[in-house]
mmCIF file of C-alpha atoms in Angstrom:
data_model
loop_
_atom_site.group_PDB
_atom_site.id
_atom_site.type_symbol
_atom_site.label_atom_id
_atom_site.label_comp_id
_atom_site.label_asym_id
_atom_site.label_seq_id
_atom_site.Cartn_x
_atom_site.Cartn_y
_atom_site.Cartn_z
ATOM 1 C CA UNK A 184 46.375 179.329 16.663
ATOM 2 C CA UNK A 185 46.648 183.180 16.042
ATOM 3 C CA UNK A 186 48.330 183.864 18.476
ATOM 4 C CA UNK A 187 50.939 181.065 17.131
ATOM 5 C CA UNK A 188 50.789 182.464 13.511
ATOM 6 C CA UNK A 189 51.247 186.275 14.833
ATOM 7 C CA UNK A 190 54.809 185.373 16.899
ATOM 8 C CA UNK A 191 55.531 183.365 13.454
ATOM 9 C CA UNK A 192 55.500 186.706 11.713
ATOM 10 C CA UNK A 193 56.377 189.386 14.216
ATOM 11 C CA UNK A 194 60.292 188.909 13.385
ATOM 12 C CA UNK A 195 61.209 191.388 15.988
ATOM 13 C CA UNK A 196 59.596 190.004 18.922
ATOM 14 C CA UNK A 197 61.055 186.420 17.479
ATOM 15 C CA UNK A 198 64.481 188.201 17.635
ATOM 16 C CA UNK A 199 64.418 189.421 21.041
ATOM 17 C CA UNK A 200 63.179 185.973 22.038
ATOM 18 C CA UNK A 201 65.605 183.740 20.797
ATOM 19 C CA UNK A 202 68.984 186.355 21.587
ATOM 20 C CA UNK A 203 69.030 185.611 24.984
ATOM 21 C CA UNK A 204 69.411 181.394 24.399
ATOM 22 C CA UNK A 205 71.320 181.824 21.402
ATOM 23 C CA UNK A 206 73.719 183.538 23.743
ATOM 24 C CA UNK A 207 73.936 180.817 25.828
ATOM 25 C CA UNK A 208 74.251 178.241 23.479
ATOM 26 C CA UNK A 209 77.478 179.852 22.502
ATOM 27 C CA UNK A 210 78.489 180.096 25.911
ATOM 28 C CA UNK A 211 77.651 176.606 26.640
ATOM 29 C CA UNK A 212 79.836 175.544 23.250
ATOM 30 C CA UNK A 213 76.457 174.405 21.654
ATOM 31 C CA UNK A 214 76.246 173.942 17.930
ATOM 32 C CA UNK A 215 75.144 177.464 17.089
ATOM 33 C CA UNK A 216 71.581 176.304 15.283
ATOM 34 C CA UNK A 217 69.658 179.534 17.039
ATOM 35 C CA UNK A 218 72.020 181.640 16.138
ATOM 36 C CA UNK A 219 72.001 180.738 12.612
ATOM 37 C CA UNK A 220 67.825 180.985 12.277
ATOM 38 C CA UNK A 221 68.117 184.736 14.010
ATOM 39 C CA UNK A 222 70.703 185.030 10.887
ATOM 40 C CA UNK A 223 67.771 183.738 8.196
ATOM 41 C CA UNK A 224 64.989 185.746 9.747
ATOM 42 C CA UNK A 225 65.676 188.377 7.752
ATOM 43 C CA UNK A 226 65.345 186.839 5.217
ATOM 44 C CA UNK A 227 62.170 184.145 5.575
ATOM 45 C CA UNK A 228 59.560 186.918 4.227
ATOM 46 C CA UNK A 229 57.380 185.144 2.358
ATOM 47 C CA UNK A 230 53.807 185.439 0.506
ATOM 48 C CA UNK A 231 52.299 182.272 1.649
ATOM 49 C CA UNK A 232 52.946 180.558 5.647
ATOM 50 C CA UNK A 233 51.275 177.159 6.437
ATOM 51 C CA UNK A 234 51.853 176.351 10.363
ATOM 52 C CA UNK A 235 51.424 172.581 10.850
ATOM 53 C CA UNK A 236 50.631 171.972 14.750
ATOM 54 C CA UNK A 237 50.076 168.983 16.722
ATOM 55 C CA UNK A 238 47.910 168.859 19.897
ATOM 56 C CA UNK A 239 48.068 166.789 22.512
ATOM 57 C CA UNK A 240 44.846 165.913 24.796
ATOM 58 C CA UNK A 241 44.450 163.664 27.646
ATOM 59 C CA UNK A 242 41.600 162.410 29.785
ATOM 60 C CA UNK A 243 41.556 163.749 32.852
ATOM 61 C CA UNK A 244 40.118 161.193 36.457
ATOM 62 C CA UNK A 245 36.508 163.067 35.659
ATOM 63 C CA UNK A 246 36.724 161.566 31.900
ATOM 64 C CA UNK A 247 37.156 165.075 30.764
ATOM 65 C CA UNK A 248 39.536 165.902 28.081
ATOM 66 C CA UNK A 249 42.420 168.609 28.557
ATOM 67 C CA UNK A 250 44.755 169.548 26.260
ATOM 68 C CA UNK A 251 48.729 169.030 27.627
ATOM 69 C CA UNK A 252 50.900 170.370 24.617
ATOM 70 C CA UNK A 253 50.885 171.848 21.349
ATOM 71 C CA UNK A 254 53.886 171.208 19.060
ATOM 72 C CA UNK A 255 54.705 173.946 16.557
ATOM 73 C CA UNK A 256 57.623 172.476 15.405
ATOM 74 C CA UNK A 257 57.393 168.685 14.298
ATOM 75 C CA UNK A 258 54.340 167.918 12.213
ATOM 76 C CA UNK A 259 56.192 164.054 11.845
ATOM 77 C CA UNK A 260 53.978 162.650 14.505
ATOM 78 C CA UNK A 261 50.653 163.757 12.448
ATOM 79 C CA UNK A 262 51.292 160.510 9.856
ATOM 80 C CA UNK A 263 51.666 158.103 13.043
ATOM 81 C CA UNK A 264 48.938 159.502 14.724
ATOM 82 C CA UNK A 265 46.195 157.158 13.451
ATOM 83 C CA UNK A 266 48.045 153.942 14.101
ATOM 84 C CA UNK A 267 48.946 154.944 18.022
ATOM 85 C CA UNK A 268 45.245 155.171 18.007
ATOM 86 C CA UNK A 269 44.461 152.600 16.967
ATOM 87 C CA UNK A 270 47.126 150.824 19.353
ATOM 88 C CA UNK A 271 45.521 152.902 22.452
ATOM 89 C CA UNK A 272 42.142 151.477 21.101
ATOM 90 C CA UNK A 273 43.362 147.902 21.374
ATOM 91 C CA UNK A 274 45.084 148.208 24.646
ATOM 92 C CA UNK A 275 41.824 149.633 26.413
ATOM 93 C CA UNK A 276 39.760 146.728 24.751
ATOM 94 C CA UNK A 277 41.936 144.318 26.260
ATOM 95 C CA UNK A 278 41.291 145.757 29.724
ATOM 96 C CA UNK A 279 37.390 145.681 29.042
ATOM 97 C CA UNK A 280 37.199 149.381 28.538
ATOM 98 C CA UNK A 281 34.918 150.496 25.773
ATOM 99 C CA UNK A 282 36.379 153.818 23.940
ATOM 100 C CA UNK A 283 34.717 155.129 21.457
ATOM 101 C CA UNK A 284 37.117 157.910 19.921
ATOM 102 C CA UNK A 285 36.978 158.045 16.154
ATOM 103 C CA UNK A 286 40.316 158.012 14.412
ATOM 104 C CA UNK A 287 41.748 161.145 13.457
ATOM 105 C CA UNK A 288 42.951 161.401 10.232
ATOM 106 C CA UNK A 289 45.876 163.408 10.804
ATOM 107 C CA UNK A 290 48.457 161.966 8.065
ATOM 108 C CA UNK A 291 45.867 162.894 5.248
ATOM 109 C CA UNK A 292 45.107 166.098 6.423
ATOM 110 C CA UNK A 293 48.904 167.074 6.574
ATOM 111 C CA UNK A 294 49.667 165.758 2.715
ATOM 112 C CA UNK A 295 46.567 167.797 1.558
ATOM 113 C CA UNK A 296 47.659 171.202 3.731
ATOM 114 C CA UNK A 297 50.757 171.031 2.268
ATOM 115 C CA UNK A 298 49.698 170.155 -1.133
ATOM 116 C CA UNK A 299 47.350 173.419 -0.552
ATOM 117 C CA UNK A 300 50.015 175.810 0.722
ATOM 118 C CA UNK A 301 52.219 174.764 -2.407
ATOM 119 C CA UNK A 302 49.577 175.409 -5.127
ATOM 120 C CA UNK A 303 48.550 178.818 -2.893
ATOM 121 C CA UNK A 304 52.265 179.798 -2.947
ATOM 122 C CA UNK A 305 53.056 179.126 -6.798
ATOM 123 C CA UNK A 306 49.612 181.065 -7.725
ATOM 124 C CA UNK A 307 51.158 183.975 -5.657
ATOM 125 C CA UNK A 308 54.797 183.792 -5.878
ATOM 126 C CA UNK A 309 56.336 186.883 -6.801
ATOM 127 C CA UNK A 310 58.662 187.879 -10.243
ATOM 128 C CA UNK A 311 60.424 184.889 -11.476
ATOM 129 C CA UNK A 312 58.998 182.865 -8.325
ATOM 130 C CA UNK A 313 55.284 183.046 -9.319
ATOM 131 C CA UNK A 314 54.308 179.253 -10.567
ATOM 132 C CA UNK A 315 57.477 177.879 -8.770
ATOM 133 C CA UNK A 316 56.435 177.173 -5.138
ATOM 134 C CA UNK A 317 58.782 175.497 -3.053
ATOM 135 C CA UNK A 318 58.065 172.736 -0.731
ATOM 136 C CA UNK A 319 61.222 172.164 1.740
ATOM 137 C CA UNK A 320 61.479 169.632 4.190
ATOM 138 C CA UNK A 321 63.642 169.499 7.262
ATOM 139 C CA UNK A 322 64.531 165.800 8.218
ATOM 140 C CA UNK A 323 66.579 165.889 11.633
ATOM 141 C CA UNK A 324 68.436 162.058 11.717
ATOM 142 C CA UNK A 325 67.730 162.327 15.429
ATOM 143 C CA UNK A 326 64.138 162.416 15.387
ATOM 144 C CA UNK A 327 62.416 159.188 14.691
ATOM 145 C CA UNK A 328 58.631 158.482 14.099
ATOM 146 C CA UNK A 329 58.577 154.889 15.898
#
């Protein structure tokens, strides 16, 4: 996770990573949505950062669990979380296989993290910002939880 949250703020090496595909997606006539966030960077200093991931494990053939993705950019998944495992539960019972995983919590833990972050941010917000922290979501119509 450090090494997540030190790319997040190291706007430089952010830059040089993301010039080279929002070249191409000009080229390619791609709506131009990396080129516009190399345009905010600039500008997305800020006193308070909360990163919301999402880890994916899976059981390997020798029952052993290995983690196969980590998603920095769509914490939507975390408040569906506990029902798919609950699903996943019921579909191994109905083969006769006993699991016994205990249900994550995810959804909760995301509400309270950002609930967190925004009373962190308004205690240190800066000039006219301090005791106005801003919570913004991003809701992309082509994303869809289930």
């Amino acid at each position: 996770l450090a090494l997540y949250d030190a790319a997040a703020r190291d706007h430089e090496w952010l830059r040089s990573a993301l010039e080279a595909a929002a070249t191409d997606e000009a080229a390619r006539g791609d709506e131009p949505r990396l080129r516009r966030m190399l345009e905010l960077l600039p500008h997305s200093r800020q006193p308070v950062m909360l990163g919301i991931i999402r880890t994916d494990f899976m059981l390997d053939k020798g029952g052993r669990l290995k983690q196969i993705e980590t998603n920095t950019i769509s914490a939507a998944f975390s408040q569906a979380a506990p029902r798919l495992q609950c699903v996943h539960l019921r579909l191994l019972a109905s083969e006769g296989v006993a699991a016994h995983v205990p249900i994550m919590r995810s959804d909760m833990g995301v509400v309270e993290a950002i609930a967190s972050a925004h009373q962190l941010a308004s205690e240190r917000g800066r000039g006219s910002a301090r005791g106005e922290g801003t919570v913004l979501f991003v809701v992309l119509e082509e994303e869809h939880l289930l």
